[in-house]
Short mmCIF file of N, CA, C and O in Angstrom, two decimals:
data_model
loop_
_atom_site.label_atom_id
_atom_site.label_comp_id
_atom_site.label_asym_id
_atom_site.label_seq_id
_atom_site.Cartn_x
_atom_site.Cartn_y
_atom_site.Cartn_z
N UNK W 1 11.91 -25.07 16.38
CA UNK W 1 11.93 -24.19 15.23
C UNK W 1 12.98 -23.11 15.45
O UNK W 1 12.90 -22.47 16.50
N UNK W 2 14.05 -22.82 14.53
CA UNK W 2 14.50 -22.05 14.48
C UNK W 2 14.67 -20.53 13.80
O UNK W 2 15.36 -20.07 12.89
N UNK W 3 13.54 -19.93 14.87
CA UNK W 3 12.89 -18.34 14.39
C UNK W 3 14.47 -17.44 13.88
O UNK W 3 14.61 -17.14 12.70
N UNK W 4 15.26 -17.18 14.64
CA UNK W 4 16.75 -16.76 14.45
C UNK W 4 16.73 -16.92 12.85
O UNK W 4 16.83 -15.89 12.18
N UNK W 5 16.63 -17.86 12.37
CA UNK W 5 16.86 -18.34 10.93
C UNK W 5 15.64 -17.92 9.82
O UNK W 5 15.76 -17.17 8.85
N UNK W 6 14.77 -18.44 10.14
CA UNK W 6 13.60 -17.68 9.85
C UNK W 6 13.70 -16.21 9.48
O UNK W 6 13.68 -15.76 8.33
N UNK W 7 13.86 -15.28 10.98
CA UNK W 7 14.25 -14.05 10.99
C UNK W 7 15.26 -13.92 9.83
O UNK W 7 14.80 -13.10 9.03
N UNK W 8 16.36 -14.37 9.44
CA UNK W 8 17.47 -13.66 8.86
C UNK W 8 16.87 -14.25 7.40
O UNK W 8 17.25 -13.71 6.37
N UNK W 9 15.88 -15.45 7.34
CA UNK W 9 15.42 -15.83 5.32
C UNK W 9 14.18 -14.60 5.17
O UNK W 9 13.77 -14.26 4.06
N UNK W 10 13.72 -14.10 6.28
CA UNK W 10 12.96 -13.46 6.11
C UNK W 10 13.39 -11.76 5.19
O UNK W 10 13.15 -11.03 4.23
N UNK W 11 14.06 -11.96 6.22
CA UNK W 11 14.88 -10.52 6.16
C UNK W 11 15.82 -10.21 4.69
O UNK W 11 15.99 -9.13 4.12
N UNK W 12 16.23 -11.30 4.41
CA UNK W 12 17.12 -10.96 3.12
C UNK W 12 16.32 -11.30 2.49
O UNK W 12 16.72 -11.14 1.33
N UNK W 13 15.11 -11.82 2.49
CA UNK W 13 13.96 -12.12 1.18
C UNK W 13 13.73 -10.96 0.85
O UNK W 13 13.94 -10.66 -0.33
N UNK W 14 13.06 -9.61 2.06
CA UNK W 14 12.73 -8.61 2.08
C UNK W 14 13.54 -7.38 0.93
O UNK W 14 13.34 -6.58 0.02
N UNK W 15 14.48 -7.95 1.75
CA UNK W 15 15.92 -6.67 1.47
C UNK W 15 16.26 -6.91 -0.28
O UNK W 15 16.84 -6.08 -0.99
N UNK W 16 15.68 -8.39 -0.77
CA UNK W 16 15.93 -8.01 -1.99
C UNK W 16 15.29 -7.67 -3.23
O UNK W 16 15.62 -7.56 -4.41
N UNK W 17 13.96 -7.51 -2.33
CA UNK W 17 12.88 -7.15 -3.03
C UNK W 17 13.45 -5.86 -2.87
O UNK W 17 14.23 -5.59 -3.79
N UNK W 18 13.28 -4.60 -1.63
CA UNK W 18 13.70 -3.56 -1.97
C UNK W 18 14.89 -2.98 -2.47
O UNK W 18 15.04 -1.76 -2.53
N UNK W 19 16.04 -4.12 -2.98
CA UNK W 19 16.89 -3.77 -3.95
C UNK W 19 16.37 -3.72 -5.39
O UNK W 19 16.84 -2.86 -6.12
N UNK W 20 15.34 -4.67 -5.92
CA UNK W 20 14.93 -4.69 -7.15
C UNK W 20 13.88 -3.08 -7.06
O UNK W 20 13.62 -2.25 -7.93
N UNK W 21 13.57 -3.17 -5.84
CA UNK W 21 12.51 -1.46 -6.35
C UNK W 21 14.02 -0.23 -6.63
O UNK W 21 14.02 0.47 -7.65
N UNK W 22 14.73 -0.17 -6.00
CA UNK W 22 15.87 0.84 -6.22
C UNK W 22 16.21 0.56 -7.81
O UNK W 22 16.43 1.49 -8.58
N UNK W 23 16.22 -0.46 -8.12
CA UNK W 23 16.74 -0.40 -9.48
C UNK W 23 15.63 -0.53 -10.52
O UNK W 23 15.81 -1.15 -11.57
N UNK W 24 14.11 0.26 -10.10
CA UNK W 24 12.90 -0.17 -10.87
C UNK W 24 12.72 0.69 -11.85
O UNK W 24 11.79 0.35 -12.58
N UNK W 25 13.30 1.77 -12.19
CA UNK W 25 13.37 2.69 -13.06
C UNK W 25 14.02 2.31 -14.79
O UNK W 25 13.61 2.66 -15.90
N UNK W 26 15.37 1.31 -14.28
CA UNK W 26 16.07 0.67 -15.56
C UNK W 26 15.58 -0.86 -15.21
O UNK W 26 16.51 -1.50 -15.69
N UNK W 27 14.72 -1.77 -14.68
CA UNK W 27 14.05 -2.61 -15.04
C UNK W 27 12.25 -2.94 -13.95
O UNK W 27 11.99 -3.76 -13.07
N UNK W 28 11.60 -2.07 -14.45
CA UNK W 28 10.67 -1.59 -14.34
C UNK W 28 9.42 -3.06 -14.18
O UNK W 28 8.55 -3.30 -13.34
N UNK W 29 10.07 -4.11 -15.92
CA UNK W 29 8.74 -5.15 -15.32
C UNK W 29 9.21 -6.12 -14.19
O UNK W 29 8.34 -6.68 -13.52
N UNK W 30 10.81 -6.40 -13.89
CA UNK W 30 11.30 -7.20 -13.27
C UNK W 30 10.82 -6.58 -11.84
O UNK W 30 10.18 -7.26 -11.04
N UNK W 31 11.13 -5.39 -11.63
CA UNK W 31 10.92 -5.11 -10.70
C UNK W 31 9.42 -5.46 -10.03
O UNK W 31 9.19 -6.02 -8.95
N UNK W 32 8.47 -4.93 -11.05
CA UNK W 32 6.73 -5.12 -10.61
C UNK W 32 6.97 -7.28 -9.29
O UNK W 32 6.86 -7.78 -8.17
N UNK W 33 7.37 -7.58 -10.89
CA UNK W 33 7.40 -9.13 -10.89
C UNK W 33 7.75 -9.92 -9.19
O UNK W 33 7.30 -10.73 -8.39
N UNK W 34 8.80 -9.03 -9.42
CA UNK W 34 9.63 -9.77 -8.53
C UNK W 34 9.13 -9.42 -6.86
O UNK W 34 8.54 -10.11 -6.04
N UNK W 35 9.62 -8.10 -6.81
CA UNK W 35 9.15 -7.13 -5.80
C UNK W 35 7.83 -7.01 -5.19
O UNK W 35 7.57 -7.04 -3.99
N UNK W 36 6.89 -6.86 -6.32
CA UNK W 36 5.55 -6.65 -6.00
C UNK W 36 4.79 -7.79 -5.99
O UNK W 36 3.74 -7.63 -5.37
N UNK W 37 4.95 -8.96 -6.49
CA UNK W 37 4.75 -9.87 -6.30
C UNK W 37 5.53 -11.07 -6.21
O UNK W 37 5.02 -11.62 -5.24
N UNK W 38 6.56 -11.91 -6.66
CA UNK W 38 6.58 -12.79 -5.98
C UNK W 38 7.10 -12.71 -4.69
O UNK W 38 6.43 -13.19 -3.77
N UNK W 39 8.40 -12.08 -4.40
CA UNK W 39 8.80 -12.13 -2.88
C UNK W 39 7.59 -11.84 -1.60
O UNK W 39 7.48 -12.49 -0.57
N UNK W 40 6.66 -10.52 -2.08
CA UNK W 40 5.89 -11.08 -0.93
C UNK W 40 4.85 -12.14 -0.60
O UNK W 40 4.15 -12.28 0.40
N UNK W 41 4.96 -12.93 -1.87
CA UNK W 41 3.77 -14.12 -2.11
C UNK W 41 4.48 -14.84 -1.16
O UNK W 41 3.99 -15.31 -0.13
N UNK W 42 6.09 -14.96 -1.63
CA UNK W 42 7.06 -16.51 -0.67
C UNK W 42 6.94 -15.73 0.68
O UNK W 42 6.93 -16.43 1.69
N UNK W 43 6.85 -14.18 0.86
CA UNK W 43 6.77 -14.11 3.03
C UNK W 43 5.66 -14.76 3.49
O UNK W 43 5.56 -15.49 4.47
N UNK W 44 4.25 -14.17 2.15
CA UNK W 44 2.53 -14.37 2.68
C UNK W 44 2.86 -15.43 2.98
O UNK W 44 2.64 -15.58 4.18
N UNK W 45 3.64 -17.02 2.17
CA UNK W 45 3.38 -18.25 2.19
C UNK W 45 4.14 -18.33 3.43
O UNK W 45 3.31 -18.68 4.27
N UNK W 46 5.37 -18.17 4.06
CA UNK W 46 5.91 -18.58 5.40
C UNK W 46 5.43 -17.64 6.61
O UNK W 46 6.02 -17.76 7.69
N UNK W 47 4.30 -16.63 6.46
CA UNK W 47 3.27 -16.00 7.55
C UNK W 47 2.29 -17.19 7.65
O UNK W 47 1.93 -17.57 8.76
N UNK W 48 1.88 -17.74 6.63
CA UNK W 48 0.20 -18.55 6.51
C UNK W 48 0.86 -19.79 7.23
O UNK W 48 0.19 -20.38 8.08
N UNK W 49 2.24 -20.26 6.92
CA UNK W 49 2.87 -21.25 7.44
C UNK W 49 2.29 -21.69 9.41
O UNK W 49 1.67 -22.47 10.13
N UNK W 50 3.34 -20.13 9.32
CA UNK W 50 3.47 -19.57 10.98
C UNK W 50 2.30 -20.35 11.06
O UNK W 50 2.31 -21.58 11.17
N UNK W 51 0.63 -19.20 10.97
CA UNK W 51 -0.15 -19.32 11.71
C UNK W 51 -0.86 -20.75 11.62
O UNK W 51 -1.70 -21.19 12.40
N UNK W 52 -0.39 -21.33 10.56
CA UNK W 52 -1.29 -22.66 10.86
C UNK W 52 -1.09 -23.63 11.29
O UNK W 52 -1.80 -24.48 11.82
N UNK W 53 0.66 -23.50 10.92
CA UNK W 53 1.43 -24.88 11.69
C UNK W 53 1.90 -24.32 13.17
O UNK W 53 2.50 -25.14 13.86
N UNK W 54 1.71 -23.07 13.69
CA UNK W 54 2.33 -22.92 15.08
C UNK W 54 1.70 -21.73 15.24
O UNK W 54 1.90 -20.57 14.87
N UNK W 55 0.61 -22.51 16.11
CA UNK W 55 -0.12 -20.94 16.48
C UNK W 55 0.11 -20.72 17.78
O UNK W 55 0.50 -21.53 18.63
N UNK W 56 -0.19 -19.34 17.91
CA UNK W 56 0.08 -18.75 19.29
C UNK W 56 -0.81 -19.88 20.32
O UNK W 56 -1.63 -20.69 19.89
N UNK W 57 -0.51 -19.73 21.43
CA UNK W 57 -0.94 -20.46 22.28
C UNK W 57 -1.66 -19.78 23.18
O UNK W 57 -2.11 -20.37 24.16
N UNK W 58 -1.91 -18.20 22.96
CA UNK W 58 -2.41 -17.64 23.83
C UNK W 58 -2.69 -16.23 23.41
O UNK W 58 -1.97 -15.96 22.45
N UNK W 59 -3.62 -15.00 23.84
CA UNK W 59 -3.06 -13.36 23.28
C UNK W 59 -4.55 -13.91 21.88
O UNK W 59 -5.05 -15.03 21.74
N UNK W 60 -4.83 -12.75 21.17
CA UNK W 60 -6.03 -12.43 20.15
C UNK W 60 -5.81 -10.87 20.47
O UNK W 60 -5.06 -10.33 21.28
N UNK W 61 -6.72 -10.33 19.57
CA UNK W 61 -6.88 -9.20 18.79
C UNK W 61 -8.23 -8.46 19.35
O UNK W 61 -8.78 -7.60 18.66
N UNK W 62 -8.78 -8.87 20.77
CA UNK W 62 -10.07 -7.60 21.17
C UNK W 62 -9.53 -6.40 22.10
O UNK W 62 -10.22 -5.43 22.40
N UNK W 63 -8.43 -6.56 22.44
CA UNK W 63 -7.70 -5.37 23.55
C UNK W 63 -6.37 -5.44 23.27
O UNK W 63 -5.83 -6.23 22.50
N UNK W 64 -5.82 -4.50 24.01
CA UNK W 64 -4.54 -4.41 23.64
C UNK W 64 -3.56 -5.46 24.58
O UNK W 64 -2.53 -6.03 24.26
N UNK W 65 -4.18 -5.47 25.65
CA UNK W 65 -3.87 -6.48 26.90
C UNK W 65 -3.37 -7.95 25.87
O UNK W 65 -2.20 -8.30 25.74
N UNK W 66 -4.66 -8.69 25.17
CA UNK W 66 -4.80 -9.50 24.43
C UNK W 66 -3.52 -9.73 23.12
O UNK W 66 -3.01 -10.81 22.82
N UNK W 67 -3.25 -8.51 22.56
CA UNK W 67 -2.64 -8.41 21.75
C UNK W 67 -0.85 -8.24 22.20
O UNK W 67 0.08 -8.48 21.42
N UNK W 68 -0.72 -7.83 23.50
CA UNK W 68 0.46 -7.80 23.94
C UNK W 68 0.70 -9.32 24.43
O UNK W 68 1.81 -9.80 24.26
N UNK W 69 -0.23 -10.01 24.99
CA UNK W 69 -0.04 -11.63 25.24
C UNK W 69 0.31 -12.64 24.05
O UNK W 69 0.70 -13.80 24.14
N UNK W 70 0.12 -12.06 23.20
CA UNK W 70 0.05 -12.88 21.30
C UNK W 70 1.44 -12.79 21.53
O UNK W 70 2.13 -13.78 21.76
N UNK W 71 1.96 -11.41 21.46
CA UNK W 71 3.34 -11.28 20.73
C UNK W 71 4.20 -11.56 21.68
O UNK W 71 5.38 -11.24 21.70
N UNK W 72 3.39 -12.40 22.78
CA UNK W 72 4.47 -13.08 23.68
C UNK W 72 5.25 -14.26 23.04
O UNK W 72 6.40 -14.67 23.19
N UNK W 73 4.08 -14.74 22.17
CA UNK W 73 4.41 -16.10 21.53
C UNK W 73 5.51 -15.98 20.46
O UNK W 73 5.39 -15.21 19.51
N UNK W 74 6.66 -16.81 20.65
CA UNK W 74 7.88 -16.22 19.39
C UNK W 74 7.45 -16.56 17.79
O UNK W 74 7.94 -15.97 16.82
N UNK W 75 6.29 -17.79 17.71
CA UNK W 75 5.67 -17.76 16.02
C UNK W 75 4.91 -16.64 15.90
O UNK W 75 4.93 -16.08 14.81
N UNK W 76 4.12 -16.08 16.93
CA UNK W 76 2.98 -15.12 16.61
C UNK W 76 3.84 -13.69 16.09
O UNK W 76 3.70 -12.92 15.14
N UNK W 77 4.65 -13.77 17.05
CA UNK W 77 6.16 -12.37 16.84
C UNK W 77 5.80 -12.63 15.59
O UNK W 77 4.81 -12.25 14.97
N UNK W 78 7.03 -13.56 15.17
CA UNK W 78 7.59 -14.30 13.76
C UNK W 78 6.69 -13.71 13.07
O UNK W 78 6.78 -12.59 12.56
N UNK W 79 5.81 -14.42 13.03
CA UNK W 79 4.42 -13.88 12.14
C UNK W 79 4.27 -12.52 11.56
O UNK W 79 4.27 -12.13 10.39
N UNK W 80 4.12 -11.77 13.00
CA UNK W 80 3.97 -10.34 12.81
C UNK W 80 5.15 -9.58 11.83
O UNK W 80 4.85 -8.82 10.91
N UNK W 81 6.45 -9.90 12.20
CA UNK W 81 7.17 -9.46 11.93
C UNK W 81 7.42 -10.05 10.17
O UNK W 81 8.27 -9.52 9.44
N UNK W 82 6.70 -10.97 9.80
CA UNK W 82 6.98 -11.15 8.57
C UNK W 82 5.84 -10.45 7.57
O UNK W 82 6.06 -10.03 6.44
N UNK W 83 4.43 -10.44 8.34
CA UNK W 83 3.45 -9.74 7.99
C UNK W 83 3.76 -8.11 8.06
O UNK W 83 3.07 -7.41 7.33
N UNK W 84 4.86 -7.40 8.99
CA UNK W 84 5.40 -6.23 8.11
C UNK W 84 6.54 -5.95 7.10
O UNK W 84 6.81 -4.96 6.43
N UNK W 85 7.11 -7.18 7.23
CA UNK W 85 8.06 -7.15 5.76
C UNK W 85 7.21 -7.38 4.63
O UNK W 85 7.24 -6.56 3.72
N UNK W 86 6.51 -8.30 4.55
CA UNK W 86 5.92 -8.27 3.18
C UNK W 86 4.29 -7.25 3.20
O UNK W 86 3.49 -7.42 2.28
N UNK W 87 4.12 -6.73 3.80
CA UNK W 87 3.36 -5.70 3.39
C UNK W 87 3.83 -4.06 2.99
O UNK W 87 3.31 -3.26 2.21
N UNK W 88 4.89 -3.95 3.77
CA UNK W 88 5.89 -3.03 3.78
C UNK W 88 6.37 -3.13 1.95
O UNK W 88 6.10 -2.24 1.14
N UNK W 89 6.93 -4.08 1.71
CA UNK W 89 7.18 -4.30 -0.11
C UNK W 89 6.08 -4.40 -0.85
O UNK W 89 6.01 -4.19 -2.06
N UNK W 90 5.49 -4.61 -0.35
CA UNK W 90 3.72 -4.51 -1.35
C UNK W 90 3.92 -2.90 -1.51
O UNK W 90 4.45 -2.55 -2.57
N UNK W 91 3.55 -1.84 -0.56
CA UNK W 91 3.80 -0.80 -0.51
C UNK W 91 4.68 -0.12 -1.45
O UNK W 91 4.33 0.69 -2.31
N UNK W 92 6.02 -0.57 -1.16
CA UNK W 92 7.18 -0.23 -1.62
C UNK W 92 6.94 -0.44 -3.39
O UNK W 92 7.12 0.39 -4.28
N UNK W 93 6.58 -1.50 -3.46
CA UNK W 93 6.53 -1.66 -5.22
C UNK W 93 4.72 -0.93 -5.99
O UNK W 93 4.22 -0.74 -7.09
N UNK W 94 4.45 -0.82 -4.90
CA UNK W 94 2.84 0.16 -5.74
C UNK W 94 3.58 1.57 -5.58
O UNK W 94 3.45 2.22 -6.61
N UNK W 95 3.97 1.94 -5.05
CA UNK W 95 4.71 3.28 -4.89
C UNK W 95 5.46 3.19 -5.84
O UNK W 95 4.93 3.99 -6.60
N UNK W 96 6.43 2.75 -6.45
CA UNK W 96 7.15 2.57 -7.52
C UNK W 96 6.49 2.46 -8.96
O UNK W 96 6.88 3.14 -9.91
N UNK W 97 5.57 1.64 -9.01
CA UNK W 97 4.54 1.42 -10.11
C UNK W 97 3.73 2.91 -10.38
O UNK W 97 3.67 3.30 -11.54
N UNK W 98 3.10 3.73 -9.28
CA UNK W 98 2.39 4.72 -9.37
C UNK W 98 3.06 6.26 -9.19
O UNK W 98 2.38 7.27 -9.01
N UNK W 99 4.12 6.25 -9.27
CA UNK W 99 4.78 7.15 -9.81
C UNK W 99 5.35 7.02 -11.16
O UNK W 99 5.29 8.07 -11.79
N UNK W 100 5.95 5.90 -11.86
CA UNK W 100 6.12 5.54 -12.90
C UNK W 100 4.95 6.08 -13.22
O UNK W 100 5.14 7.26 -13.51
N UNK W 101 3.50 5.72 -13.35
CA UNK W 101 2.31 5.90 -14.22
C UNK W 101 1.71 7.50 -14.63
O UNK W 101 1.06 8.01 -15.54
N UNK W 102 2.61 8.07 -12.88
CA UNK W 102 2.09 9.59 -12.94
C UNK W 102 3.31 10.15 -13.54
O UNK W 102 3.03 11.06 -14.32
N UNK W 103 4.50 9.94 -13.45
CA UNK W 103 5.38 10.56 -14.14
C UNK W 103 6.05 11.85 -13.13
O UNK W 103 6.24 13.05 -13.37
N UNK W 104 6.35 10.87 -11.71
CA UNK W 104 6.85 11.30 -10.91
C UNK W 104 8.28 10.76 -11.29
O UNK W 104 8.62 9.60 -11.52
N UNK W 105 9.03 11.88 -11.29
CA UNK W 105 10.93 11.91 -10.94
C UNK W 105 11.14 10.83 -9.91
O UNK W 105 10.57 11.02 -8.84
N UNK W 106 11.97 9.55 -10.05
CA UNK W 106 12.70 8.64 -9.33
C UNK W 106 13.59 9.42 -8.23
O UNK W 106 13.85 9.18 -7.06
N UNK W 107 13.82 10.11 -8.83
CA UNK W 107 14.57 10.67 -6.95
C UNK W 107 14.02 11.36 -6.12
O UNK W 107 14.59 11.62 -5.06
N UNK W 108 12.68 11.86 -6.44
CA UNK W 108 11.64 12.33 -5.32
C UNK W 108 10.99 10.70 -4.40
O UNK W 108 10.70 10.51 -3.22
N UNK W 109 10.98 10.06 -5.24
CA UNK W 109 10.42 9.03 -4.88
C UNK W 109 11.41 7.67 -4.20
O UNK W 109 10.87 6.61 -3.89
N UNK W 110 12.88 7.88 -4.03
CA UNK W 110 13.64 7.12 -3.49
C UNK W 110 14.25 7.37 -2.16
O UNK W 110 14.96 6.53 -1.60
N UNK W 111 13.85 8.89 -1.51
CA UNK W 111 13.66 8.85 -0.36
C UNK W 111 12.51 8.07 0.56
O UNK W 111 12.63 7.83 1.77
N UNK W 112 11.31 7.72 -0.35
CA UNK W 112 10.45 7.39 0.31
C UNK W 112 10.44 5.85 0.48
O UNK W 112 9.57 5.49 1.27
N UNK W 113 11.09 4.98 0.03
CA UNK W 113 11.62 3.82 0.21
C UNK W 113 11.69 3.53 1.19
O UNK W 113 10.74 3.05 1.81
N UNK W 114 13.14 3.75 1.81
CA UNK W 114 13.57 3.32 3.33
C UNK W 114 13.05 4.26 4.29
O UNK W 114 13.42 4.32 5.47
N UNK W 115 12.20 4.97 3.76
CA UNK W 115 10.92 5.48 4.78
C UNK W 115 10.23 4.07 5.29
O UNK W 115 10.50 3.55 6.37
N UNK W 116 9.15 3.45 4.19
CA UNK W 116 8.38 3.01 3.73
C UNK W 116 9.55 1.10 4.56
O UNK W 116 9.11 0.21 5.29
N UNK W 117 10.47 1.21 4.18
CA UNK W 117 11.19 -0.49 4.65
C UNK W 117 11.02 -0.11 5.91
O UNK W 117 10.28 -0.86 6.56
N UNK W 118 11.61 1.09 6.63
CA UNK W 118 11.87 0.93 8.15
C UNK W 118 10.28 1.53 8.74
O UNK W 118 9.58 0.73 9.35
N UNK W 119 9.85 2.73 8.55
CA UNK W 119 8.31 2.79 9.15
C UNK W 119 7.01 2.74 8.36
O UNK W 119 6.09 3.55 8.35
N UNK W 120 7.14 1.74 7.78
CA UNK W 120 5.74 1.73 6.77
C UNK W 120 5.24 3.02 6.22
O UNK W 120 5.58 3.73 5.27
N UNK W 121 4.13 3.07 7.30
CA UNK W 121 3.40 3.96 7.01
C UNK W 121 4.02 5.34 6.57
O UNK W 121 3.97 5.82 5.44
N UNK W 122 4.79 6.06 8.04
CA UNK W 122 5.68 7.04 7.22
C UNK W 122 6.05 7.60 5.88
O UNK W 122 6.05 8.76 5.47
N UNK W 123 6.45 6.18 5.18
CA UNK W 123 6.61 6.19 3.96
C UNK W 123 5.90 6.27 2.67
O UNK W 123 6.18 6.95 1.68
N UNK W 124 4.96 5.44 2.87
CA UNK W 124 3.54 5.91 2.25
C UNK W 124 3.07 7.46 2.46
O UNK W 124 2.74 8.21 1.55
N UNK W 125 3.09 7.76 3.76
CA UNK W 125 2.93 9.60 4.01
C UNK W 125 3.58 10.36 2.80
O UNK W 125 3.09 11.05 1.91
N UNK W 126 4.96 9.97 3.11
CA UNK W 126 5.82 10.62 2.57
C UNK W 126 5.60 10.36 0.45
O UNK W 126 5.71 11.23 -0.41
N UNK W 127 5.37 9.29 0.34
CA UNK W 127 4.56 9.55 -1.15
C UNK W 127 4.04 10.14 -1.54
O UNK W 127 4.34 10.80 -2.54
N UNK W 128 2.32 10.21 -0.53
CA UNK W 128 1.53 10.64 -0.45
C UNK W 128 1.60 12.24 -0.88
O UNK W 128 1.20 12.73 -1.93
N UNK W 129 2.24 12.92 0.28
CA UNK W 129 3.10 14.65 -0.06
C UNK W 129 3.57 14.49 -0.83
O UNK W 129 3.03 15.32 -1.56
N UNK W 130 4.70 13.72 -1.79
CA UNK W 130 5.77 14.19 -2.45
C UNK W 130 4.31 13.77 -3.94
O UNK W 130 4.38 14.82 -4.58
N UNK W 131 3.53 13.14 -4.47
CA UNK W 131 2.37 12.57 -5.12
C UNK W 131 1.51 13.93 -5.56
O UNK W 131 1.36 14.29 -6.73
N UNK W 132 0.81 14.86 -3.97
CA UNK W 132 0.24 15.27 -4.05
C UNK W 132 1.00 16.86 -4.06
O UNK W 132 0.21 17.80 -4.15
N UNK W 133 2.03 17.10 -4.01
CA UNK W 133 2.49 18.51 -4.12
C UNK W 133 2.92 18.41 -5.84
O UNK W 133 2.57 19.17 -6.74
N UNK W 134 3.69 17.33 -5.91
CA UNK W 134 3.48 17.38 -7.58
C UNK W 134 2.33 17.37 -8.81
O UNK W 134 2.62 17.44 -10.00
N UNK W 135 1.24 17.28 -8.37
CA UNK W 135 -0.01 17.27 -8.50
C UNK W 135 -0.05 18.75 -8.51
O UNK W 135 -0.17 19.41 -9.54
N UNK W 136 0.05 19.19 -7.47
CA UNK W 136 -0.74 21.07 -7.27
C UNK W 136 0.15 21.40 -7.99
O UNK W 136 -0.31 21.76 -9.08
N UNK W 137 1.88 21.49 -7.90
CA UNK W 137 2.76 22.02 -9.03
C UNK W 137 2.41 21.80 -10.27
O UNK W 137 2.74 22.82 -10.87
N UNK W 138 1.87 20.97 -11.11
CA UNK W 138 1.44 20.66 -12.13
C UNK W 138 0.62 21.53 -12.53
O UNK W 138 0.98 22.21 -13.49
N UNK W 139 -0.73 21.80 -11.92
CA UNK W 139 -2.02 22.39 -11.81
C UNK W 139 -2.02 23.87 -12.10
O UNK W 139 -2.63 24.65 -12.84
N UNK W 140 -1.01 23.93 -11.17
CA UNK W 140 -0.27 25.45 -11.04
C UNK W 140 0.29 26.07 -11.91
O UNK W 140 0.40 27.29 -11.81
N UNK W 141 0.80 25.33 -13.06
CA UNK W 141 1.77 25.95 -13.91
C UNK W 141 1.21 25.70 -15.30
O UNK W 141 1.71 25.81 -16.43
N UNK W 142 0.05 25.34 -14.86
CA UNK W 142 -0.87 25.00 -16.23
C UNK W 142 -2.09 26.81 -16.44
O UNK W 142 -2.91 26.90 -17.36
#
């Protein structure tokens, strides 16, 4: 199997989902569509791949010991690493969707992107504040 390859269909699958969220403001349903769902349906489908046609051979999920032996395995990696690209764009496009709904400004919300591609969570944080201070500003001036 060639993971190398894998890695790089993975990766530009990713990368063009979070090009369609950058441009989700002037096409908003394409973006949902595309972004929020199908590209990470086609990673879910080559993660579910991984684990069923090439499973780790060794390593599970009760210690960390356990869990550092998994990601010895280069499908289990693979795996992992595709299970944070496409959860990472799940993210990325509900963040996009739920500022649209609240009527959060697109450029408060496009720093939090390549928060959100490179450290997940981070990025979600960073919603989260930029979500909830516009919230109290709101409140505030009412």
């Amino acid at each position: 199997m060639d993971f190398e390859l894998i890695f790089s269909l993975a990766g530009m699958t990713a990368f063009v989902g979070w090009g369609f969220l950058v441009i989700s403001p002037w096409a908003p349903l394409w973006s949902d569509r595309i972004a929020g769902i199908l590209l990470p349906s086609l990673l879910a489908l080559g993660y579910a791949v991984l684990l069923l046609f090439f499973p780790a051979e060794s390593g599970g999920f009760g210690s960390f010991a356990e869990v550092q032996m998994l990601f010895n395995s280069a499908s289990a990696l693979m795996a992992g690493w595709i299970h944070f690209l496409a959860f990472d764009l799940v993210v990325g496009a509900w963040i996009c969707r739920a500022a649209r709904r609240q009527g959060i400004p697109f450029w408060l919300v496009l720093p939090c992107l390549p928060l959100t591609f490179l450290f997940g969570p981070a990025g979600f944080l960073a919603f989260m504040l930029v979500r909830g201070l516009r919230s109290n500003l709101a409140v505030a001036s009412h």
